[in-house]
């Protein structure tokens, strides 16, 4: 079971999805929850200000604004978590984006699960970069909360996106604490037998889960690569899933590499909470 969770509370985007999801899941798991809000210090300081005698003041004002955003975000979390009786800690920092990534990733590596907001690629905000970078740098599972999400998170009907790959396997293992309490498990797989070894087939996965007293059913669908994401979401709707589990494909943007196609599409259009592992 997840016993130590990290909630990354966005400072430049709505906080409620992460607040609601993290608190309700921590309560269901009787987990300790650490909340971290980061105020991002802009590095776009005008040249005139940099060479001015007032330069220290300019940077200090930017730091104070960043800290104010972080404190507002963490206050929203704390006002809700104090009603629950959960054990928790709250932290706020301000940092330039690169340092913020390093700090948050290091913190995530000491927790069982990190909860973040779904990126909004239509908006330019560093909260988007933080969410995706944590997926690649945390070394553990990341739960993405849709920015439309409200209310408690109770993952009882869980879907596993299965292609027999290393990343799908990692996500499956990371999600086991939630799968053990699921009422229904659906294995969603693209019906292309040429891409999945018999040893890692959905049928073999059902057998393996049964050995741990978990019952699962297989839903096979046909889709071209460009249709995988909407097809998986269609399965989620048909099966009335409240959580998806999938491998997170791609590489760090800060290393000048990109998200995998299906991963990026899922992050762009995410109607339900999704646990990803890389």
mmCIF file of C-alpha atoms in Angstrom:
data_model
loop_
_atom_site.group_PDB
_atom_site.id
_atom_site.type_symbol
_atom_site.label_atom_id
_atom_site.label_comp_id
_atom_site.label_asym_id
_atom_site.label_seq_id
_atom_site.Cartn_x
_atom_site.Cartn_y
_atom_site.Cartn_z
ATOM 1 C CA UNK A 1 0.000 0.000 0.000
ATOM 2 C CA UNK A 2 1.119 3.549 -0.647
ATOM 3 C CA UNK A 3 2.079 4.937 2.756
ATOM 4 C CA UNK A 4 4.088 8.042 1.841
ATOM 5 C CA UNK A 5 2.659 10.331 -0.824
ATOM 6 C CA UNK A 6 3.957 13.555 -2.303
ATOM 7 C CA UNK A 7 1.438 16.082 -3.613
ATOM 8 C CA UNK A 8 2.916 18.727 -5.900
ATOM 9 C CA UNK A 9 0.493 21.619 -5.521
ATOM 10 C CA UNK A 10 0.574 23.852 -8.633
ATOM 11 C CA UNK A 11 1.261 27.519 -7.986
ATOM 12 C CA UNK A 12 0.258 28.842 -11.417
ATOM 13 C CA UNK A 13 -2.769 26.674 -12.144
ATOM 14 C CA UNK A 14 -5.924 25.559 -10.289
ATOM 15 C CA UNK A 15 -5.007 23.531 -7.212
ATOM 16 C CA UNK A 16 -8.276 21.699 -6.529
ATOM 17 C CA UNK A 17 -7.707 18.538 -8.631
ATOM 18 C CA UNK A 18 -4.445 17.742 -6.852
ATOM 19 C CA UNK A 19 -5.815 18.788 -3.463
ATOM 20 C CA UNK A 20 -8.964 16.656 -3.772
ATOM 21 C CA UNK A 21 -7.203 13.669 -5.329
ATOM 22 C CA UNK A 22 -4.242 13.542 -2.974
ATOM 23 C CA UNK A 23 -6.198 14.009 0.245
ATOM 24 C CA UNK A 24 -8.899 11.460 -0.598
ATOM 25 C CA UNK A 25 -6.384 8.851 -1.775
ATOM 26 C CA UNK A 26 -4.184 9.383 1.284
ATOM 27 C CA UNK A 27 -7.242 8.926 3.505
ATOM 28 C CA UNK A 28 -8.182 5.688 1.705
ATOM 29 C CA UNK A 29 -4.629 4.345 2.108
ATOM 30 C CA UNK A 30 -4.071 5.741 5.630
ATOM 31 C CA UNK A 31 -1.001 7.382 4.163
ATOM 32 C CA UNK A 32 1.238 10.228 5.239
ATOM 33 C CA UNK A 33 1.050 13.070 2.770
ATOM 34 C CA UNK A 34 3.742 15.634 2.034
ATOM 35 C CA UNK A 35 2.611 18.701 0.121
ATOM 36 C CA UNK A 36 5.075 20.828 -1.814
ATOM 37 C CA UNK A 37 4.317 24.070 -3.640
ATOM 38 C CA UNK A 38 6.994 25.768 -5.728
ATOM 39 C CA UNK A 39 6.889 29.384 -6.784
ATOM 40 C CA UNK A 40 8.788 29.818 -10.025
ATOM 41 C CA UNK A 41 11.187 32.737 -10.224
ATOM 42 C CA UNK A 42 11.272 34.220 -13.696
ATOM 43 C CA UNK A 43 14.608 34.257 -15.464
ATOM 44 C CA UNK A 44 13.296 36.786 -17.988
ATOM 45 C CA UNK A 45 14.663 39.870 -16.250
ATOM 46 C CA UNK A 46 15.053 42.878 -18.602
ATOM 47 C CA UNK A 47 18.661 43.658 -19.517
ATOM 48 C CA UNK A 48 18.242 47.204 -18.234
ATOM 49 C CA UNK A 49 17.278 45.869 -14.830
ATOM 50 C CA UNK A 50 20.230 43.477 -14.715
ATOM 51 C CA UNK A 51 22.811 46.247 -15.141
ATOM 52 C CA UNK A 52 20.960 48.670 -12.881
ATOM 53 C CA UNK A 53 22.104 49.501 -9.326
ATOM 54 C CA UNK A 54 18.674 48.264 -8.237
ATOM 55 C CA UNK A 55 19.320 44.752 -9.606
ATOM 56 C CA UNK A 56 19.303 43.048 -6.165
ATOM 57 C CA UNK A 57 15.930 44.637 -5.460
ATOM 58 C CA UNK A 58 14.503 43.391 -8.764
ATOM 59 C CA UNK A 59 15.511 39.809 -8.023
ATOM 60 C CA UNK A 60 14.243 40.014 -4.453
ATOM 61 C CA UNK A 61 10.875 41.305 -5.612
ATOM 62 C CA UNK A 62 10.630 38.420 -8.074
ATOM 63 C CA UNK A 63 11.490 35.945 -5.316
ATOM 64 C CA UNK A 64 8.832 37.404 -3.018
ATOM 65 C CA UNK A 65 6.186 37.184 -5.745
ATOM 66 C CA UNK A 66 7.130 33.561 -6.372
ATOM 67 C CA UNK A 67 6.909 32.734 -2.674
ATOM 68 C CA UNK A 68 3.523 34.400 -2.431
ATOM 69 C CA UNK A 69 2.178 32.188 -5.220
ATOM 70 C CA UNK A 70 3.577 29.092 -3.504
ATOM 71 C CA UNK A 71 2.110 30.068 -0.135
ATOM 72 C CA UNK A 72 -1.316 30.712 -1.635
ATOM 73 C CA UNK A 73 -1.249 27.257 -3.201
ATOM 74 C CA UNK A 74 -0.146 25.464 -0.038
ATOM 75 C CA UNK A 75 -2.712 27.344 2.051
ATOM 76 C CA UNK A 76 -5.465 25.953 -0.193
ATOM 77 C CA UNK A 77 -4.176 22.439 0.484
ATOM 78 C CA UNK A 78 -3.795 22.949 4.211
ATOM 79 C CA UNK A 79 -7.281 24.389 4.611
ATOM 80 C CA UNK A 80 -8.656 21.071 3.303
ATOM 81 C CA UNK A 81 -6.278 18.538 4.841
ATOM 82 C CA UNK A 82 -6.770 19.887 8.373
ATOM 83 C CA UNK A 83 -10.379 18.690 8.204
ATOM 84 C CA UNK A 84 -9.348 15.046 7.737
ATOM 85 C CA UNK A 85 -7.068 14.146 10.615
ATOM 86 C CA UNK A 86 -4.376 12.936 8.200
ATOM 87 C CA UNK A 87 -0.717 13.240 9.128
ATOM 88 C CA UNK A 88 0.924 15.705 6.754
ATOM 89 C CA UNK A 89 3.616 18.307 6.202
ATOM 90 C CA UNK A 90 3.610 21.377 3.983
ATOM 91 C CA UNK A 91 6.570 23.052 2.325
ATOM 92 C CA UNK A 92 6.974 26.046 0.059
ATOM 93 C CA UNK A 93 10.021 27.144 -1.876
ATOM 94 C CA UNK A 94 10.834 29.555 -4.652
ATOM 95 C CA UNK A 95 13.319 28.649 -7.373
ATOM 96 C CA UNK A 96 14.202 29.156 -10.986
ATOM 97 C CA UNK A 97 12.696 26.404 -13.185
ATOM 98 C CA UNK A 98 15.796 24.212 -13.507
ATOM 99 C CA UNK A 99 16.383 24.182 -9.746
ATOM 100 C CA UNK A 100 12.691 23.587 -9.100
ATOM 101 C CA UNK A 101 12.788 20.427 -11.231
ATOM 102 C CA UNK A 102 15.832 19.083 -9.390
ATOM 103 C CA UNK A 103 14.323 19.818 -5.980
ATOM 104 C CA UNK A 104 10.928 18.271 -6.730
ATOM 105 C CA UNK A 105 12.422 15.192 -8.415
ATOM 106 C CA UNK A 106 14.699 14.546 -5.435
ATOM 107 C CA UNK A 107 11.738 14.823 -3.073
ATOM 108 C CA UNK A 108 9.650 12.461 -5.221
ATOM 109 C CA UNK A 109 12.309 9.743 -5.057
ATOM 110 C CA UNK A 110 11.663 9.320 -1.328
ATOM 111 C CA UNK A 111 7.905 8.792 -1.709
ATOM 112 C CA UNK A 112 5.789 5.841 -2.807
ATOM 113 C CA UNK A 113 3.639 7.948 -5.129
ATOM 114 C CA UNK A 114 3.733 11.485 -6.503
ATOM 115 C CA UNK A 115 0.488 13.262 -7.382
ATOM 116 C CA UNK A 116 0.547 16.065 -9.944
ATOM 117 C CA UNK A 117 -1.790 18.068 -12.123
ATOM 118 C CA UNK A 118 -2.436 17.120 -15.749
ATOM 119 C CA UNK A 119 -0.379 19.441 -17.975
ATOM 120 C CA UNK A 120 -2.327 22.046 -19.905
ATOM 121 C CA UNK A 121 -0.381 22.416 -23.142
ATOM 122 C CA UNK A 122 -2.598 25.315 -24.211
ATOM 123 C CA UNK A 123 -1.133 27.454 -21.437
ATOM 124 C CA UNK A 124 2.456 28.528 -20.961
ATOM 125 C CA UNK A 125 3.258 27.745 -17.342
ATOM 126 C CA UNK A 126 6.112 25.951 -15.672
ATOM 127 C CA UNK A 127 3.633 23.781 -13.778
ATOM 128 C CA UNK A 128 3.251 21.883 -17.075
ATOM 129 C CA UNK A 129 6.975 21.172 -17.290
ATOM 130 C CA UNK A 130 7.168 20.110 -13.665
ATOM 131 C CA UNK A 131 4.449 17.475 -14.079
ATOM 132 C CA UNK A 132 6.053 15.818 -17.091
ATOM 133 C CA UNK A 133 9.609 16.051 -15.766
ATOM 134 C CA UNK A 134 8.592 14.318 -12.539
ATOM 135 C CA UNK A 135 7.400 11.367 -14.626
ATOM 136 C CA UNK A 136 10.892 10.902 -16.063
ATOM 137 C CA UNK A 137 13.010 11.901 -13.082
ATOM 138 C CA UNK A 138 11.202 10.645 -9.973
ATOM 139 C CA UNK A 139 11.991 6.947 -10.377
ATOM 140 C CA UNK A 140 8.485 6.028 -9.250
ATOM 141 C CA UNK A 141 4.802 6.151 -10.155
ATOM 142 C CA UNK A 142 3.138 9.477 -10.894
ATOM 143 C CA UNK A 143 -0.600 10.013 -10.614
ATOM 144 C CA UNK A 144 -1.890 12.677 -13.008
ATOM 145 C CA UNK A 145 -5.090 14.382 -11.937
ATOM 146 C CA UNK A 146 -7.219 15.821 -14.770
ATOM 147 C CA UNK A 147 -7.687 19.561 -14.446
ATOM 148 C CA UNK A 148 -11.446 18.959 -14.615
ATOM 149 C CA UNK A 149 -11.365 16.571 -11.635
ATOM 150 C CA UNK A 150 -13.382 17.431 -8.526
ATOM 151 C CA UNK A 151 -14.298 15.450 -5.470
ATOM 152 C CA UNK A 152 -12.830 12.344 -3.830
ATOM 153 C CA UNK A 153 -10.750 9.811 -5.742
ATOM 154 C CA UNK A 154 -11.853 6.225 -5.202
ATOM 155 C CA UNK A 155 -10.169 3.937 -7.752
ATOM 156 C CA UNK A 156 -12.384 0.857 -7.735
ATOM 157 C CA UNK A 157 -12.638 0.195 -11.467
ATOM 158 C CA UNK A 158 -9.107 0.199 -12.853
ATOM 159 C CA UNK A 159 -7.887 -0.210 -16.401
ATOM 160 C CA UNK A 160 -4.409 -1.479 -17.300
ATOM 161 C CA UNK A 161 -3.089 -0.381 -20.701
ATOM 162 C CA UNK A 162 -1.074 -3.439 -21.709
ATOM 163 C CA UNK A 163 1.334 -3.895 -24.612
ATOM 164 C CA UNK A 164 3.720 -6.348 -22.952
ATOM 165 C CA UNK A 165 6.491 -3.743 -22.750
ATOM 166 C CA UNK A 166 8.920 -2.979 -19.958
ATOM 167 C CA UNK A 167 7.165 0.299 -19.200
ATOM 168 C CA UNK A 168 3.725 -1.303 -19.072
ATOM 169 C CA UNK A 169 5.149 -3.896 -16.676
ATOM 170 C CA UNK A 170 6.658 -1.203 -14.478
ATOM 171 C CA UNK A 171 3.355 0.659 -14.329
ATOM 172 C CA UNK A 172 1.532 -2.574 -13.458
ATOM 173 C CA UNK A 173 3.875 -3.280 -10.559
ATOM 174 C CA UNK A 174 3.670 0.276 -9.300
ATOM 175 C CA UNK A 175 -0.134 0.164 -9.343
ATOM 176 C CA UNK A 176 -0.437 -3.084 -7.353
ATOM 177 C CA UNK A 177 -1.331 -1.323 -4.079
ATOM 178 C CA UNK A 178 -4.390 0.110 -5.832
ATOM 179 C CA UNK A 179 -5.192 -3.012 -7.842
ATOM 180 C CA UNK A 180 -5.426 -5.062 -4.652
ATOM 181 C CA UNK A 181 -8.407 -2.972 -3.563
ATOM 182 C CA UNK A 182 -10.083 -2.764 -6.970
ATOM 183 C CA UNK A 183 -13.570 -4.106 -7.543
ATOM 184 C CA UNK A 184 -12.993 -4.591 -11.277
ATOM 185 C CA UNK A 185 -9.798 -4.753 -13.368
ATOM 186 C CA UNK A 186 -9.813 -4.390 -17.139
ATOM 187 C CA UNK A 187 -6.774 -5.153 -19.292
ATOM 188 C CA UNK A 188 -7.001 -2.982 -22.391
ATOM 189 C CA UNK A 189 -4.786 -4.115 -25.223
ATOM 190 C CA UNK A 190 -4.450 -3.302 -28.906
ATOM 191 C CA UNK A 191 -5.283 -6.450 -30.852
ATOM 192 C CA UNK A 192 -2.022 -6.861 -32.722
ATOM 193 C CA UNK A 193 -0.524 -10.180 -31.706
ATOM 194 C CA UNK A 194 2.650 -9.460 -33.666
ATOM 195 C CA UNK A 195 3.730 -6.848 -31.145
ATOM 196 C CA UNK A 196 3.304 -8.835 -27.914
ATOM 197 C CA UNK A 197 5.292 -11.925 -26.973
ATOM 198 C CA UNK A 198 3.260 -14.950 -25.900
ATOM 199 C CA UNK A 199 5.133 -14.866 -22.602
ATOM 200 C CA UNK A 200 3.787 -11.356 -21.920
ATOM 201 C CA UNK A 201 0.370 -11.753 -23.497
ATOM 202 C CA UNK A 202 -2.784 -10.360 -21.864
ATOM 203 C CA UNK A 203 -3.903 -13.945 -21.226
ATOM 204 C CA UNK A 204 -0.701 -14.681 -19.319
ATOM 205 C CA UNK A 205 -1.190 -11.463 -17.363
ATOM 206 C CA UNK A 206 -4.691 -12.575 -16.329
ATOM 207 C CA UNK A 207 -3.195 -15.838 -15.064
ATOM 208 C CA UNK A 208 -0.502 -14.053 -13.109
ATOM 209 C CA UNK A 209 -2.975 -11.668 -11.495
ATOM 210 C CA UNK A 210 -5.183 -14.617 -10.549
ATOM 211 C CA UNK A 211 -2.276 -16.066 -8.574
ATOM 212 C CA UNK A 212 -2.450 -12.972 -6.361
ATOM 213 C CA UNK A 213 -6.234 -13.314 -6.016
ATOM 214 C CA UNK A 214 -6.954 -10.562 -8.533
ATOM 215 C CA UNK A 215 -9.588 -11.175 -11.171
ATOM 216 C CA UNK A 216 -9.268 -9.335 -14.474
ATOM 217 C CA UNK A 217 -10.884 -9.346 -17.892
ATOM 218 C CA UNK A 218 -9.357 -8.546 -21.264
ATOM 219 C CA UNK A 219 -10.696 -6.018 -23.728
ATOM 220 C CA UNK A 220 -8.977 -6.243 -27.104
ATOM 221 C CA UNK A 221 -9.450 -3.424 -29.563
ATOM 222 C CA UNK A 222 -8.164 -2.685 -33.047
ATOM 223 C CA UNK A 223 -6.444 0.629 -33.660
ATOM 224 C CA UNK A 224 -3.743 2.213 -35.767
ATOM 225 C CA UNK A 225 -1.016 4.000 -33.847
ATOM 226 C CA UNK A 226 -2.660 7.390 -34.348
ATOM 227 C CA UNK A 227 -5.905 6.016 -32.912
ATOM 228 C CA UNK A 228 -4.552 4.338 -29.776
ATOM 229 C CA UNK A 229 -5.250 7.170 -27.338
ATOM 230 C CA UNK A 230 -8.902 7.788 -28.287
ATOM 231 C CA UNK A 231 -9.467 4.025 -28.466
ATOM 232 C CA UNK A 232 -8.150 3.553 -24.921
ATOM 233 C CA UNK A 233 -10.353 6.389 -23.680
ATOM 234 C CA UNK A 234 -13.322 4.758 -25.377
ATOM 235 C CA UNK A 235 -12.588 1.548 -23.475
ATOM 236 C CA UNK A 236 -12.331 3.559 -20.255
ATOM 237 C CA UNK A 237 -15.760 5.072 -20.869
ATOM 238 C CA UNK A 238 -17.365 1.766 -21.867
ATOM 239 C CA UNK A 239 -15.977 0.005 -18.783
ATOM 240 C CA UNK A 240 -16.796 2.946 -16.503
ATOM 241 C CA UNK A 241 -13.204 3.094 -15.284
ATOM 242 C CA UNK A 242 -12.146 5.595 -12.656
ATOM 243 C CA UNK A 243 -8.374 5.070 -13.037
ATOM 244 C CA UNK A 244 -6.033 4.166 -15.888
ATOM 245 C CA UNK A 245 -2.599 2.591 -15.468
ATOM 246 C CA UNK A 246 -0.050 2.917 -18.272
ATOM 247 C CA UNK A 247 3.630 3.225 -19.040
ATOM 248 C CA UNK A 248 4.932 6.721 -19.650
ATOM 249 C CA UNK A 249 6.826 6.816 -22.927
ATOM 250 C CA UNK A 250 9.347 9.439 -23.941
ATOM 251 C CA UNK A 251 12.255 11.290 -22.410
ATOM 252 C CA UNK A 252 13.089 14.411 -20.468
ATOM 253 C CA UNK A 253 12.236 17.662 -22.203
ATOM 254 C CA UNK A 254 15.094 19.313 -20.320
ATOM 255 C CA UNK A 255 17.434 16.938 -22.117
ATOM 256 C CA UNK A 256 15.939 18.124 -25.423
ATOM 257 C CA UNK A 257 13.879 15.019 -25.996
ATOM 258 C CA UNK A 258 10.137 14.587 -26.333
ATOM 259 C CA UNK A 259 7.187 12.725 -24.877
ATOM 260 C CA UNK A 260 6.066 9.626 -26.733
ATOM 261 C CA UNK A 261 3.054 10.134 -28.985
ATOM 262 C CA UNK A 262 0.443 8.171 -27.010
ATOM 263 C CA UNK A 263 1.730 9.533 -23.694
ATOM 264 C CA UNK A 264 1.514 13.127 -24.879
ATOM 265 C CA UNK A 265 -1.940 12.591 -26.368
ATOM 266 C CA UNK A 266 -3.147 11.045 -23.109
ATOM 267 C CA UNK A 267 -1.793 13.964 -21.117
ATOM 268 C CA UNK A 268 -3.497 16.398 -23.496
ATOM 269 C CA UNK A 269 -6.877 14.708 -23.220
ATOM 270 C CA UNK A 270 -7.232 13.005 -19.852
ATOM 271 C CA UNK A 271 -10.817 12.601 -18.605
ATOM 272 C CA UNK A 272 -9.886 10.346 -15.691
ATOM 273 C CA UNK A 273 -6.970 10.052 -13.234
ATOM 274 C CA UNK A 274 -4.057 8.193 -14.796
ATOM 275 C CA UNK A 275 -1.124 6.516 -13.073
ATOM 276 C CA UNK A 276 2.011 6.464 -15.212
ATOM 277 C CA UNK A 277 5.467 5.016 -14.654
ATOM 278 C CA UNK A 278 8.636 5.416 -16.659
#
